[in-house]
Short mmCIF file of C-alpha atoms (C1' of nucleotides) in Angstrom, two decimals:
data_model
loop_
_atom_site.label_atom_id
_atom_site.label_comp_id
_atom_site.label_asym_id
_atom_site.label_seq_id
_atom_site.Cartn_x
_atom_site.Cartn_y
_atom_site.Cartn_z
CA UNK A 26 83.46 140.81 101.83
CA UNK A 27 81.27 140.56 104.70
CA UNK A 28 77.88 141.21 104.63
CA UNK A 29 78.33 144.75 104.97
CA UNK A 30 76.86 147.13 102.34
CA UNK A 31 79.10 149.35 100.37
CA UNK A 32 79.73 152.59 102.11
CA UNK A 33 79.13 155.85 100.16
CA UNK A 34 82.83 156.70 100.28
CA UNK A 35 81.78 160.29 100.15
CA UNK A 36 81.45 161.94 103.69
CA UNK A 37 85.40 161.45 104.66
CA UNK A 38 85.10 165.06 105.07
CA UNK A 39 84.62 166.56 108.59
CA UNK A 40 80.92 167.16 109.29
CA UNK A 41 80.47 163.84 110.60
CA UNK A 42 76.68 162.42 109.98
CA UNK A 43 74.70 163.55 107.01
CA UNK A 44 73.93 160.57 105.17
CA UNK A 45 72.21 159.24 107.97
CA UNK A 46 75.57 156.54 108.74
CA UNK A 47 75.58 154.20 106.57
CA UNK A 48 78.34 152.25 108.33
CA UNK A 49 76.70 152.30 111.56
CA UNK A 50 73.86 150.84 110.28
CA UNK A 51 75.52 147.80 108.79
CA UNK A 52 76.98 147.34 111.90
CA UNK A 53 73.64 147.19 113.71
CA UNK A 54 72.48 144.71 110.72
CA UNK A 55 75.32 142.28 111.06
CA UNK A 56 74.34 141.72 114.81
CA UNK A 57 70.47 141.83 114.26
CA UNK A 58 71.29 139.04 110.78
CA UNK A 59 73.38 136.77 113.68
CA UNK A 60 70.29 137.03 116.09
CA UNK A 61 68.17 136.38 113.43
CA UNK A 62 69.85 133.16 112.27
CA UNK A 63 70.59 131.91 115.69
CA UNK A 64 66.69 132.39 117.13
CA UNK A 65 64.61 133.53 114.18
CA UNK A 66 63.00 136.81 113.43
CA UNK A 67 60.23 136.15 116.10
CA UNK A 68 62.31 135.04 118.28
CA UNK A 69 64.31 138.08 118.88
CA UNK A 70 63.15 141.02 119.95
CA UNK A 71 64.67 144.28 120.05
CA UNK A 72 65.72 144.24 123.41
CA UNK A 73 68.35 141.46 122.38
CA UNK A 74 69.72 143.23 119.32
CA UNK A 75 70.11 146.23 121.84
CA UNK A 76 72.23 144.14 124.61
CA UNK A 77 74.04 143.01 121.79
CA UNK A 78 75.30 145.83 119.80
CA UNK A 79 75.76 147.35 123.26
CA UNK A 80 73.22 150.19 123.61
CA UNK A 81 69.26 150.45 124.52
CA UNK A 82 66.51 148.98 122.71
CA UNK A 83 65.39 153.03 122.44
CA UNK A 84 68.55 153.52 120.32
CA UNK A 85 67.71 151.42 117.73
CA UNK A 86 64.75 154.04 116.55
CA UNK A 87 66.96 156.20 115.38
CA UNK A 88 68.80 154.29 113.37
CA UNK A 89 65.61 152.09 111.94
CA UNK A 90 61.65 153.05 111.75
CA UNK A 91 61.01 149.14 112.89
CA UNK A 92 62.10 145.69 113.52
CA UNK A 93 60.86 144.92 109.57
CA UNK A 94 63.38 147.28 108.53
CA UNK A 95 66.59 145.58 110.36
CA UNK A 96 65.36 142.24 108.44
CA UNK A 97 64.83 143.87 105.33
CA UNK A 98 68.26 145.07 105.11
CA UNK A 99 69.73 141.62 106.20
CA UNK A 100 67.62 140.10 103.17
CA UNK A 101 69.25 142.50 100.53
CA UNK A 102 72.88 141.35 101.18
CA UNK A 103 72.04 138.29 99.59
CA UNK A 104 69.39 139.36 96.68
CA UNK A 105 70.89 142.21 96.04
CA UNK A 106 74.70 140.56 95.77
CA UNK A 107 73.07 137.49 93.36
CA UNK A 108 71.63 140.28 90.88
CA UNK A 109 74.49 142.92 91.09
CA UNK A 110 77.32 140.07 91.17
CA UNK A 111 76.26 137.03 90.06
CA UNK A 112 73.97 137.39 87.12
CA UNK A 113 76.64 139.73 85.19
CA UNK A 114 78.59 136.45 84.93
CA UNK A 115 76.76 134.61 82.57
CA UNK A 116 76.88 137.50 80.35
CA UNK A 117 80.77 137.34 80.40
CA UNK A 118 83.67 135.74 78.56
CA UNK A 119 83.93 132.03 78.52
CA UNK A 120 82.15 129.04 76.97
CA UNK A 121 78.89 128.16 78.65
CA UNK A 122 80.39 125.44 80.80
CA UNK A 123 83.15 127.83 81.87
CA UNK A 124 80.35 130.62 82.81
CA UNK A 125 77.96 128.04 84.37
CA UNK A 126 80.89 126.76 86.52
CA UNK A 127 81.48 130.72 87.60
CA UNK A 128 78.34 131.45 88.00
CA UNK A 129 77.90 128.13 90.92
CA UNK A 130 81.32 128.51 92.35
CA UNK A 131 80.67 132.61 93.09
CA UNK A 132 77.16 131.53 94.72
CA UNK A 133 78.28 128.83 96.71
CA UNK A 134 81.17 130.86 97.81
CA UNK A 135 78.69 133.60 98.83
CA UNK A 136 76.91 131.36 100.89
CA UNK A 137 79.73 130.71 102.71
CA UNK A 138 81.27 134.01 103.34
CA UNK A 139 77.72 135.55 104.48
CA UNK A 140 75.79 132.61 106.07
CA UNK A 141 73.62 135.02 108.69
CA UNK A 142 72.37 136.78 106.15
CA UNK A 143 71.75 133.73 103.56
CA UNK A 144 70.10 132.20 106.89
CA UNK A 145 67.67 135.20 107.00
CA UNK A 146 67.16 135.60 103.27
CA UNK A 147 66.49 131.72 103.39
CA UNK A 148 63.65 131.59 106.06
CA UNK A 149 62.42 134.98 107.25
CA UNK A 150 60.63 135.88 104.15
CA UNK A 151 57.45 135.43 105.21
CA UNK A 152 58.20 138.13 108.27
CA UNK A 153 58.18 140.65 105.80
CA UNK A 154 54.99 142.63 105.00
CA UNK A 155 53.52 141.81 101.28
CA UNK A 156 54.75 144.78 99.93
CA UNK A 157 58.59 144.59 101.20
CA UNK A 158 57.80 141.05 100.13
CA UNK A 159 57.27 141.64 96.43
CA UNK A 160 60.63 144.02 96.12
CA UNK A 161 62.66 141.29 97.38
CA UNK A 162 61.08 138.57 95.22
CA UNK A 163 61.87 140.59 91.84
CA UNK A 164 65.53 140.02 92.52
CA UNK A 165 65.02 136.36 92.83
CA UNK A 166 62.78 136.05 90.08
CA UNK A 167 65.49 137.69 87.97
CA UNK A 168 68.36 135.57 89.34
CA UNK A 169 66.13 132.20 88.21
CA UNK A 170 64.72 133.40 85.10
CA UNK A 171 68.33 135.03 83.91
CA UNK A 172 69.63 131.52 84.95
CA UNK A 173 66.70 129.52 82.78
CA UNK A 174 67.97 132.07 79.45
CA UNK A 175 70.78 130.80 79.78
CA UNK A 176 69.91 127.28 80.17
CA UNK A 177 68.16 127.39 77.10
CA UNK A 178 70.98 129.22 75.21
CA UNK A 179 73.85 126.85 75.92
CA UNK A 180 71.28 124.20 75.16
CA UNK A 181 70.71 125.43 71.59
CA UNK A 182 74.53 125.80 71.08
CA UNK A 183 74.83 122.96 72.01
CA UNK A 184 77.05 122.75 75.20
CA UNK A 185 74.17 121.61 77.23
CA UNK A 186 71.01 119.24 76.91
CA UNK A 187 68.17 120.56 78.87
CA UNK A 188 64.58 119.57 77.66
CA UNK A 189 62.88 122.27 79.88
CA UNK A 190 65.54 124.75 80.62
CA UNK A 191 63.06 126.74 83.01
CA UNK A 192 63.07 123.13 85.41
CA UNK A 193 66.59 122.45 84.92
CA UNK A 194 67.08 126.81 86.68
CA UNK A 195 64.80 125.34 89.78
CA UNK A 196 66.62 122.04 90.10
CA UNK A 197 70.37 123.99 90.08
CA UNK A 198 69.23 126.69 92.55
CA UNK A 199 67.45 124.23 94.35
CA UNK A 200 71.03 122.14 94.78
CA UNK A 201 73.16 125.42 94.99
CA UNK A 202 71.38 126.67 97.38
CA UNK A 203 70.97 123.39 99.72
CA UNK A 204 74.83 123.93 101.30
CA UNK A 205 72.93 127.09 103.14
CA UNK A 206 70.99 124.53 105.07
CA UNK A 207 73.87 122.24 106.26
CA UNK A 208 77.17 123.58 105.28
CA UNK A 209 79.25 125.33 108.43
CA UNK A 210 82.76 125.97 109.06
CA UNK A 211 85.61 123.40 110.00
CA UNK A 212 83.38 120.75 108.23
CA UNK A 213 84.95 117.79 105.83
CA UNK A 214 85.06 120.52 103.01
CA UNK A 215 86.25 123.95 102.78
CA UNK A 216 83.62 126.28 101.02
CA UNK A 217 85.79 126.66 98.10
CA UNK A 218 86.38 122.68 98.02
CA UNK A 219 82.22 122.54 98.19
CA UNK A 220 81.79 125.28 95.56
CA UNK A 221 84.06 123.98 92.73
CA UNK A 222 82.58 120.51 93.50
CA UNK A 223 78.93 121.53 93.10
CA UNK A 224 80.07 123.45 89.96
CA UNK A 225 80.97 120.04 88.57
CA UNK A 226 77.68 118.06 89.89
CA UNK A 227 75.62 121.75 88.26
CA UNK A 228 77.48 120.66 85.01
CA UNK A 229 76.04 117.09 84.77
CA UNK A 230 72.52 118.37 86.28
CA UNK A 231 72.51 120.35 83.21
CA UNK A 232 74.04 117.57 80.72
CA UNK A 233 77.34 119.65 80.10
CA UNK A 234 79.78 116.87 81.32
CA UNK A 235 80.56 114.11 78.64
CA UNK A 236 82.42 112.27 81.32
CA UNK A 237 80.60 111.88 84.39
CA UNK A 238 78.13 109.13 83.16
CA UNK A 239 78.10 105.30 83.82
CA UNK A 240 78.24 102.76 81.18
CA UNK A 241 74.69 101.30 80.12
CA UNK A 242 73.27 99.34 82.18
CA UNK A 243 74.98 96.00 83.67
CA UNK A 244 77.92 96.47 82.57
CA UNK A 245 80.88 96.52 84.48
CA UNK A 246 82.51 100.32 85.19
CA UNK A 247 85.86 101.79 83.15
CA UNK A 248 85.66 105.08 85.13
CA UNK A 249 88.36 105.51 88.55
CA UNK A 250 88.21 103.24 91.51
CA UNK A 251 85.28 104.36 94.05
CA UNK A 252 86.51 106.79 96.01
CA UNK A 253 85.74 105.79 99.51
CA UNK B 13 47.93 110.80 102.98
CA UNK B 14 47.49 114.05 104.47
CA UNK B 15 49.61 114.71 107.57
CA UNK B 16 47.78 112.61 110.56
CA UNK B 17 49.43 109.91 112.19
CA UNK B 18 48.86 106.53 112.16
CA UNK B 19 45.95 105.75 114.37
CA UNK B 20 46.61 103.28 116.85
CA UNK B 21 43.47 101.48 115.61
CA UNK B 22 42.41 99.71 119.00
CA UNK B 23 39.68 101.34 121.19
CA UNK B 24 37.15 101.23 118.37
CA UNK B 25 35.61 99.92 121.29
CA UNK B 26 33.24 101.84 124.17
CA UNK B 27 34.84 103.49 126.71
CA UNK B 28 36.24 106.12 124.52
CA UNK B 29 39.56 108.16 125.58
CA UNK B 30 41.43 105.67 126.77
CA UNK B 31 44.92 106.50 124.67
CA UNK B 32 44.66 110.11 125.18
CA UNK B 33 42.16 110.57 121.90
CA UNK B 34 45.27 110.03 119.42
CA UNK B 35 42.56 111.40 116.40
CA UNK B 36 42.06 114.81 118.37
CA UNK B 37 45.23 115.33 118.51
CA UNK B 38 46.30 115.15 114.91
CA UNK B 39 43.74 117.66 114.05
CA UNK B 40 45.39 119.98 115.98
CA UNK B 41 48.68 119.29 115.22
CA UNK B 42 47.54 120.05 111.60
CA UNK B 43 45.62 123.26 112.58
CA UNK B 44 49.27 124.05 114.29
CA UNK B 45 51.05 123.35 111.37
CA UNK B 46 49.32 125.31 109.06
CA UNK B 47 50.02 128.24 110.85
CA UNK B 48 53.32 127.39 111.88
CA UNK B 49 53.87 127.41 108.19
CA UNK B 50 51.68 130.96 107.48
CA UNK B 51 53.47 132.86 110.08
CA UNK B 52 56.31 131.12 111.32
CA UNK B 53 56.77 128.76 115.43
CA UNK B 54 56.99 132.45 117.07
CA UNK B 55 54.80 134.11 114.94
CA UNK B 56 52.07 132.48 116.31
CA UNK B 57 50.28 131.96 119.83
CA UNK B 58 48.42 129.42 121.54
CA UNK B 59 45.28 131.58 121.59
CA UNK B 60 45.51 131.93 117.56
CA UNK B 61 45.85 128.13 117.07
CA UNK B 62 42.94 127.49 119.66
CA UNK B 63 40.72 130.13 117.83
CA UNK B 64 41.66 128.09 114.16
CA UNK B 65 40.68 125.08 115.82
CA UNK B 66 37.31 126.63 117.55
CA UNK B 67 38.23 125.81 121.16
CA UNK B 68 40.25 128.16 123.47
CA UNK B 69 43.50 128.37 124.61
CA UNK B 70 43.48 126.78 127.79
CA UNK B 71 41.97 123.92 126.26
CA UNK B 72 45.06 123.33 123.83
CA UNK B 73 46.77 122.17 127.32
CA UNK B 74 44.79 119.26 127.97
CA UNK B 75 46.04 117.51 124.40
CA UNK B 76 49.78 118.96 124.73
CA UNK B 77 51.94 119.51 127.59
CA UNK B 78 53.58 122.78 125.55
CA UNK B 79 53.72 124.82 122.22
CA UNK B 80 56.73 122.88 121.48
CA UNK B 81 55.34 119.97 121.78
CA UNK B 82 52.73 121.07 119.09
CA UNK B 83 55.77 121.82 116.99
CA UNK B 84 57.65 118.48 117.27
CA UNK B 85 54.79 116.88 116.42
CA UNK B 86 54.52 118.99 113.06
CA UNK B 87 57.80 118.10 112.31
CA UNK B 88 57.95 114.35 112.91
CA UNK B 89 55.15 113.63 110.33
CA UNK B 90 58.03 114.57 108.04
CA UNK B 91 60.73 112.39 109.41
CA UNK B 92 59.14 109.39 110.13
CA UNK B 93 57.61 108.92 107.11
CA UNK B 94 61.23 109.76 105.74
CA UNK B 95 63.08 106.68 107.22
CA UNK B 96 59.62 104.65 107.53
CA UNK B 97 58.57 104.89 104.16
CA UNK B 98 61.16 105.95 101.88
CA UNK B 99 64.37 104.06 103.48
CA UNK B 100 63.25 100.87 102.67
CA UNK B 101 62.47 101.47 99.04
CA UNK B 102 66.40 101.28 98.35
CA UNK B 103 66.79 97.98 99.89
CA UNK B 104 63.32 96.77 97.61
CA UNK B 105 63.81 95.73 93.99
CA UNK B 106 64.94 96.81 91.05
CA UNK B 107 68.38 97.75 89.51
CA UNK B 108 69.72 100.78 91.33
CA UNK B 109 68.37 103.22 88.61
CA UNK B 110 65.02 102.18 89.15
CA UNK B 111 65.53 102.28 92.77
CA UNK B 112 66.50 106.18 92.85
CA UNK B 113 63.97 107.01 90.60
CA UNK B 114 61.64 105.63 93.19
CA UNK B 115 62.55 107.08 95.90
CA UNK B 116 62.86 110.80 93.86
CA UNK B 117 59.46 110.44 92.84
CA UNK B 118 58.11 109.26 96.70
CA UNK B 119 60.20 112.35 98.22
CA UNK B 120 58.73 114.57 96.15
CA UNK B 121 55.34 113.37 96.13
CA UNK B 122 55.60 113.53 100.04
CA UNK B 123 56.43 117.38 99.95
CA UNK B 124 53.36 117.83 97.85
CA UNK B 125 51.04 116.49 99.78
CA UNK B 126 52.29 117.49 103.33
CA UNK B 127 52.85 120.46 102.20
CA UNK B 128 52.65 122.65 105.78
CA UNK B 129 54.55 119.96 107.59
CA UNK B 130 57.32 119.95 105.31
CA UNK B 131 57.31 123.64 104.99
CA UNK B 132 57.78 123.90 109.18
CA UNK B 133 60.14 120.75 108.97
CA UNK B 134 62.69 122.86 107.17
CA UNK B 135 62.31 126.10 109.09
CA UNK B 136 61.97 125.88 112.62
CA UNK B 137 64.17 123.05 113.74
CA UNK B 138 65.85 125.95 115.62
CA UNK B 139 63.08 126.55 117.82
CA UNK B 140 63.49 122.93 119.36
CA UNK B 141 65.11 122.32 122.61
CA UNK B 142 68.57 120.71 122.03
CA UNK B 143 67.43 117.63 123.41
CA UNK B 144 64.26 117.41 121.02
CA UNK B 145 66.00 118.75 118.21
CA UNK B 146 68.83 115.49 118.63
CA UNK B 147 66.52 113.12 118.07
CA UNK B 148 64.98 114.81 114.92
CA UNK B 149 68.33 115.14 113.35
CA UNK B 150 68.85 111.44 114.20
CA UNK B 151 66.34 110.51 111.49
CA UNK B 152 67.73 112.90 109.42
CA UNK B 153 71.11 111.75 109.08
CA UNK B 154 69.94 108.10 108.64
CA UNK B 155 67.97 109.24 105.65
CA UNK B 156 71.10 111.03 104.34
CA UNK B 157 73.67 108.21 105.34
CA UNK B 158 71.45 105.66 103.68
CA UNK B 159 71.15 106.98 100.70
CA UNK B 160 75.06 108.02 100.04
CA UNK B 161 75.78 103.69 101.02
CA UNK B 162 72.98 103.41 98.09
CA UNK B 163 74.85 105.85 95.65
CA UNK B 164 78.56 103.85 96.47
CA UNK B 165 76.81 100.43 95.91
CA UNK B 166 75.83 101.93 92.55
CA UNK B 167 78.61 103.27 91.31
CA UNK B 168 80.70 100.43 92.63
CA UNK B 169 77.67 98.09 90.27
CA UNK B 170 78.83 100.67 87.69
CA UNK B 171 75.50 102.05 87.14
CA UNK B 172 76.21 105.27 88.67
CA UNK B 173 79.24 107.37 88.28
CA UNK B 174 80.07 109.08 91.65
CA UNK B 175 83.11 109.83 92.80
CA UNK B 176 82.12 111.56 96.21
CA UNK B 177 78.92 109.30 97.28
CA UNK B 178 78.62 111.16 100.20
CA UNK B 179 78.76 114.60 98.50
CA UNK B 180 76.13 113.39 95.71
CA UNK B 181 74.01 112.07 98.22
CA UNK B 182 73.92 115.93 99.71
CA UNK B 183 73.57 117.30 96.34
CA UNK B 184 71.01 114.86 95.44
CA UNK B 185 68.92 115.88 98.71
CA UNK B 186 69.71 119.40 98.13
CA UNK B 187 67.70 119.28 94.69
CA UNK B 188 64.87 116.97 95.79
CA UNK B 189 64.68 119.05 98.79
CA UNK B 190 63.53 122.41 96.64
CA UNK B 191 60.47 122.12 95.63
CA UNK B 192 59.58 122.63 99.81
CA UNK B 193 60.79 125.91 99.11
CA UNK B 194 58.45 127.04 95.71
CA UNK B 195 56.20 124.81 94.51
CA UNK B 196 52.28 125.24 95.15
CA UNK B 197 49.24 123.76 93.73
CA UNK B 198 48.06 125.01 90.20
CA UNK B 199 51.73 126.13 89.24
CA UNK B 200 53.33 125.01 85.91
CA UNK B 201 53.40 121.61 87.02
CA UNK B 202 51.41 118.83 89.02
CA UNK B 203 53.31 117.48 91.54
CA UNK B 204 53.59 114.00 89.83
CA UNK B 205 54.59 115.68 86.99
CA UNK B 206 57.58 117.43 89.10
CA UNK B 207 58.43 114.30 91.01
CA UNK B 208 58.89 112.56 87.46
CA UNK B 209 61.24 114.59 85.70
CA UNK B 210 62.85 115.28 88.94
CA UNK B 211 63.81 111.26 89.30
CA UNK B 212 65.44 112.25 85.38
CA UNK B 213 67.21 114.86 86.82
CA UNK B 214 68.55 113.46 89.83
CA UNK B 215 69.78 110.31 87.74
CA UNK B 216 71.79 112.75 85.73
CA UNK B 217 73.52 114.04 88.69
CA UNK B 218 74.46 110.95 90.09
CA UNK B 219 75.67 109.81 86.50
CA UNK B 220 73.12 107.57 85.64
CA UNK B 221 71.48 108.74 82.85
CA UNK B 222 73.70 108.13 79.70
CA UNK B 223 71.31 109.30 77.04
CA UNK B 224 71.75 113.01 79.15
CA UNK B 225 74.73 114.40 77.61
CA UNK B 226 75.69 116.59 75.55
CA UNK B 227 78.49 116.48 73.15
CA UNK B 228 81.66 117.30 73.28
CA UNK B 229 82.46 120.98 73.14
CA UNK B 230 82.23 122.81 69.96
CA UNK B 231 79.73 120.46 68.71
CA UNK B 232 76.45 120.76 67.19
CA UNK B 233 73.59 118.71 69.21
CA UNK B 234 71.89 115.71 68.24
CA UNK B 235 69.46 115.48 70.50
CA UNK B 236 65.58 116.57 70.29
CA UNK B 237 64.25 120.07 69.81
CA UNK B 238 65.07 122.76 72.06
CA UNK B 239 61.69 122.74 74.31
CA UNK B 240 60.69 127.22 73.92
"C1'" DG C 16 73.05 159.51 119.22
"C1'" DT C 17 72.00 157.46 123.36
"C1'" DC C 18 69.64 157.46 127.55
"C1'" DT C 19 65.50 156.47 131.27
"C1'" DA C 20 60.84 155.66 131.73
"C1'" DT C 21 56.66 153.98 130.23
"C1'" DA C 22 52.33 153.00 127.38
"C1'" DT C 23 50.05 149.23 125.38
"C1'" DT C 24 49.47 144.84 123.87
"C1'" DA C 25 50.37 140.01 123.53
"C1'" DC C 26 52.68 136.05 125.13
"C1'" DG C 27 52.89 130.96 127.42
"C1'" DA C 28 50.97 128.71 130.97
"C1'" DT C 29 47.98 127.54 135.20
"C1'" DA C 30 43.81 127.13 138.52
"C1'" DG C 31 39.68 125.43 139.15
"C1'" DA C 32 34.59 125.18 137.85
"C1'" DC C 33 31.53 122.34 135.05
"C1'" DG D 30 37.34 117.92 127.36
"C1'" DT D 31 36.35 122.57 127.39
"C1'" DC D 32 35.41 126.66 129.77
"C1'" DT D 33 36.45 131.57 132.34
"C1'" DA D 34 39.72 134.15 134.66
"C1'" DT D 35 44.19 135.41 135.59
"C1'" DC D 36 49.32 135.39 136.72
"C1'" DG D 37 53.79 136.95 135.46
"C1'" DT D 38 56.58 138.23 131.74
"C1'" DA D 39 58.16 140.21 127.53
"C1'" DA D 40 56.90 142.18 123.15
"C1'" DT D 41 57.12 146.74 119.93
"C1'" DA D 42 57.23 151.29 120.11
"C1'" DT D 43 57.13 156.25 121.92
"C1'" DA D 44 58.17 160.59 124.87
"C1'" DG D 45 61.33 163.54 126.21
"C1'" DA D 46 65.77 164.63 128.82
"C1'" DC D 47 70.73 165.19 127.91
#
DNA sequence: GTCTATATTACGATAGAC
DNA sequence: GTCTATCGTAATATAGAC
């Protein structure tokens, strides 16, 4: 639920350490993704990931080759959760609205329940070296061009109205994305509030909601009173 | 244009460097932001900016007091332009469709052609000092607060349809907002050709597109072709 | 698996000559 | 306005004991 990886589940037995400890390295990536977000990659060095896990900077050799590879493994909670989690979705049950809806609700919620790491994924990418680089940028590729297929398909069944379904992918992970810049706890809306809400503003972006639309132009409004 | 700052346009006469060479500066503040933007605030040093502008390190501290100084510079020729520039187009003319489509189509534009500015504006806020980062996020919430009054004077003139101004105004930035995060020259689409269809797009999310709908469920479409 | 100790390099910033 | 020279500090990473 947090951003920890899944743990192998194997190694209960006695024995103690063979698959290197998976567990303890989450741990140590959890407090390196919270350095990360507060101060930036640069701006952390491994000294203060040390003092804050609670052991020497020496320590952290054994359990990672470099720095690179604590912010590597920060950046895959996120890509690797969109691709594993996410994209399955809009292969599911459900019209298209219903699965578009799922699909922005899960993602928003994700942002919320791992926002060091979707800090990291968000702005460190450049710290990574061009080929650590490319492996992370197939995932998103896939996420936005699994989201565009789709696009286009509820398009030409006609739930949606996209002219250039490939745009219309950019323009909702451009909005889904966007609470990852300004959305924090205790805040006028709860994540699940914001997620169900951008689910219904994704829905018009796309043309899928009859009912969100103003009258032409000039003419007085039939909708609710304005909230507000 | 590009990302210099206004020039204060006196002292075209002799004497020369009377206002601290305001022209000099902006060079280097767009030397700084470029590789602010390559390799990230603490990714780079003052000796690699003074060797990309030909002049040495030591030098840099005649023009700027700090390396955060650089930095708040960088950012600023985002903000100001922001509430300078694009504010006042939704108090100008128009009806308030014409007005968001003109301030889409300036925000955009803007991201295109300050491209490294933009690209440090949304990254390294953190590495301001709080006091310095206050007064950037003062422009940045008068952008945002101005333009969710503009979307509830729409929608109250019924020709938008929002029923959480405040919320749309987010989402709105949100989308208009991406583009910092992918686009580059000599990609699918010219930036005015980008800014353009995102003004259609952001009309749709804020309800004000009524031609951008499709039918009701179950339906075949009417509309054109379905673009590849 | 964690420690102490350290090698090496780079950092931001300053002093003072020209 | 730019230079050379340098101060003091902190960076990543390694060696080797326990």
């Amino acid at each position: 639920m947090t951003q920890a990886q899944a743990t192998p589940a194997r190694a209960t037995r006695a024995q103690a350490s063979r698959p290197r400890n998976a567990a303890r390295r989450a741990e140590l990536v959890a407090v390196a993704s919270r350095l990360f977000r507060e101060r930036g990659y640069h701006g952390v060095g491994m000294r203060a990931i040390a003092e804050a896990a609670d052991i020497q900077a020496a320590s952290l050799y054994h359990h990672f080759a470099s720095k690179e590879e604590l912010l590597l493994e920060s950046i895959y909670v996120v890509d690797r959760d969109l691709v594993v989690d996410q994209l399955p979705i809009l292969e599911g049950e459900g019209t298209y609205r219903e699965r578009l809806e799922r699909l922005v609700r899960g993602h928003v919620g994700h942002i919320g329940a791992n926002r060091d790491a979707w800090w990291v994924a968000g702005r460190e990418l450049r710290a990574l070296s061009p080929g650590k680089l490319d492996e992370v940028q197939v995932y998103r590729r896939r996420y936005q061009h699994g989201l565009g297929d789709f696009l286009a398909a509820g398009t030409a069944a006609g739930e949606f109205a996209c002219e250039d379904p490939r745009l219309s992918a950019l323009a909702v992970l451009d909005m889904i994305n966007g609470p990852n810049e300004w959305w924090e706890p205790g805040g006028r809306l709860a994540i699940d509030e914001l997620a169900t809400r951008y689910a219904a503003l994704a829905l018009r972006l796309v043309g899928g909601d009859p009912e969100g639309t103003a009258p032409g132009p000039g003419q007085a409004r039939k909708r609710r009173s304005s909230a507000r």
